[in-house]
One Martini backbone bead per residue (centre of mass of N, CA, C, O) as a GRO file, in nm:
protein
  100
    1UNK     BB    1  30.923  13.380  14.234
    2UNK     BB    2  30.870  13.039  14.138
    3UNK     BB    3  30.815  12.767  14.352
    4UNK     BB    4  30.865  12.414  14.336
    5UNK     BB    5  30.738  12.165  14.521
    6UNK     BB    6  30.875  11.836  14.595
    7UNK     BB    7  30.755  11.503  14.663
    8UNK     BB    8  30.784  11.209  14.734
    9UNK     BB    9  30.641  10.886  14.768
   10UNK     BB   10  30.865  10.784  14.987
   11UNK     BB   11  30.827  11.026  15.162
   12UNK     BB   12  30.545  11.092  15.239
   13UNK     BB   13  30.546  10.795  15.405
   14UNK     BB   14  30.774  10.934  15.624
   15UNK     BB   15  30.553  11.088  15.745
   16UNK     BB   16  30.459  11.243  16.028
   17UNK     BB   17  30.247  11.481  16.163
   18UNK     BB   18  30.483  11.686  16.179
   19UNK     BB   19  30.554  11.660  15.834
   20UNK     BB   20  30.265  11.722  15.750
   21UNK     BB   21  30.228  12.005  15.852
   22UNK     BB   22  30.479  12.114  15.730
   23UNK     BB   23  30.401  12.062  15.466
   24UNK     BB   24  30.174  12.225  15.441
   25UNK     BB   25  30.267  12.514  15.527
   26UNK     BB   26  30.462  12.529  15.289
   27UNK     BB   27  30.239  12.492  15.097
   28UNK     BB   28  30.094  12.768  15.212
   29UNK     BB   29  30.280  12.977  15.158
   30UNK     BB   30  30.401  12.927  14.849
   31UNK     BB   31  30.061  12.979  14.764
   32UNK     BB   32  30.043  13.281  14.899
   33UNK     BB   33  30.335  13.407  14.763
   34UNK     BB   34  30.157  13.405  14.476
   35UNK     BB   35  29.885  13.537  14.512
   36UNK     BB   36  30.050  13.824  14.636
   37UNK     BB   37  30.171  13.878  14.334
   38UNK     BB   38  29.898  13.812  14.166
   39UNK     BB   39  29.826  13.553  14.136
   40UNK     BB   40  29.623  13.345  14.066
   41UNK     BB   41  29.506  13.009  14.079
   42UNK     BB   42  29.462  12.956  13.768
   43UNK     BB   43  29.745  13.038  13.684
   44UNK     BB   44  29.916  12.808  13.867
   45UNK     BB   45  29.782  12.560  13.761
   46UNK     BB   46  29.940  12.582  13.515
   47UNK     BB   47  30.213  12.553  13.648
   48UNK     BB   48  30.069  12.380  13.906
   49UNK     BB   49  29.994  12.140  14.161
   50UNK     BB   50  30.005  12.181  14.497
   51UNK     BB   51  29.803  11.924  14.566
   52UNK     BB   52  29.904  11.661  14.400
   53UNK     BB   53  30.132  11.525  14.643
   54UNK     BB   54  29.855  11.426  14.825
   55UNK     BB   55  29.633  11.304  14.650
   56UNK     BB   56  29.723  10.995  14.744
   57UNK     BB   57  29.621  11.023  15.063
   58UNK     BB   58  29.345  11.182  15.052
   59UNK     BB   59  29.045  11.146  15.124
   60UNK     BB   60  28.777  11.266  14.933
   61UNK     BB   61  28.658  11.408  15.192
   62UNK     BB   62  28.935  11.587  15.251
   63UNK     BB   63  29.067  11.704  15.044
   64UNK     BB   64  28.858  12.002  14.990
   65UNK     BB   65  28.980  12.077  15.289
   66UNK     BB   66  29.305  12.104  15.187
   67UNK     BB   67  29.229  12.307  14.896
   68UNK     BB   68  29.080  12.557  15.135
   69UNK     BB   69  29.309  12.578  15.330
   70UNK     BB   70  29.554  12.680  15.137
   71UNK     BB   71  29.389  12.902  14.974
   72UNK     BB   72  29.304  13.081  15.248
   73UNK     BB   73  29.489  13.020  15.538
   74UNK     BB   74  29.419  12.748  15.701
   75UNK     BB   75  29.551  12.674  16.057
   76UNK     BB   76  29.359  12.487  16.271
   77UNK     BB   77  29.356  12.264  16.447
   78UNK     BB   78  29.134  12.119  16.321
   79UNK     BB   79  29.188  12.111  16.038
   80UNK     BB   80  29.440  11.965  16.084
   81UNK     BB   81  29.333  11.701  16.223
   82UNK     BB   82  29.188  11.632  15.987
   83UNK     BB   83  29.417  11.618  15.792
   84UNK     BB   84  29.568  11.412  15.941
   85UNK     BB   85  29.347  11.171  15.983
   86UNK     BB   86  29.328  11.133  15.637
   87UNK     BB   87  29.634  11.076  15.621
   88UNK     BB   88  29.652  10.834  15.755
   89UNK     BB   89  29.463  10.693  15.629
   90UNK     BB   90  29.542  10.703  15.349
   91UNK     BB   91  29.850  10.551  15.437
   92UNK     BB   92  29.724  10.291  15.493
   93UNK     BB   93  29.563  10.227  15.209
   94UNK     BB   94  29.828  10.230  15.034
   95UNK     BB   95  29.963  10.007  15.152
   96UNK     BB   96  29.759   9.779  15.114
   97UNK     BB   97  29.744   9.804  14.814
   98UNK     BB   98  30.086   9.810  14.784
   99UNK     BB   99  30.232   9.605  14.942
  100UNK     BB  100  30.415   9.794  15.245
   0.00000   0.00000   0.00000
C-alpha cells in the first residue's frame, strides 16, 4: 500500500526541532518501506514527491543532504543536526520573504 504523507505549509512553520526530526523520520519509514516493496526511487517519484514538502524550507546547501539522507536512511546525529540547523534557516527566511 502506497501512503502519500503530506503536510501544509502553515503545519511546517509552527514544527520546533522535535517535530521537523520526527517529520523527516515518518518520511524516511515511508519512503524506505516503498524502495523495500520493490518500487525504484524512480517508481516512486512518478506517484509522488516525498521531498516536495521540505523543499521551501531547506537551503540549496541542505536540500541534498536531506534527500541522501531520506533515500539511504542515514539517521545520524550529524546529519540531522545539519539538517535541523539548514531547517531553521529556511523558515526564518521563509518568514522574512512572506512577512509572517
Amino acid at each position: 500500500m502506497i501512503k502519500i504523507i503530506k503536510t501544509s505549509t502553515s503545519d511546517i512553520l509552527k514544527f520546533n526541532n522535535e517535530d521537523f526530526r520526527n517529520y523527516i523520520f515518518l518520511l524516511q519509514d515511508n519512503l524506505q518501506e516503498k524502495l523495500e516493496s520493490g518500487l525504484t526511487i524512480d517508481e516512486i517519484l512518478d506517484i509522488e514527491d516525498p521531498f516536495e514538502s521540505l523543499e521551501l524550507f531547506l537551503p540549496e546547501e541542505v536540500y541534498p543532504i536531506m534527500v541522501l539522507a531520506m533515500i539511504n536512511n542515514i539517521r545520524s546525529d550529524t546529519v540531522m543536526e545539519a539538517l535541523t540547523e539548514g531547517f531553521n534557516k529556511g523558515i526564518d527566511d521563509y518568514k522574512k520573504k512572506h512577512n509572517i
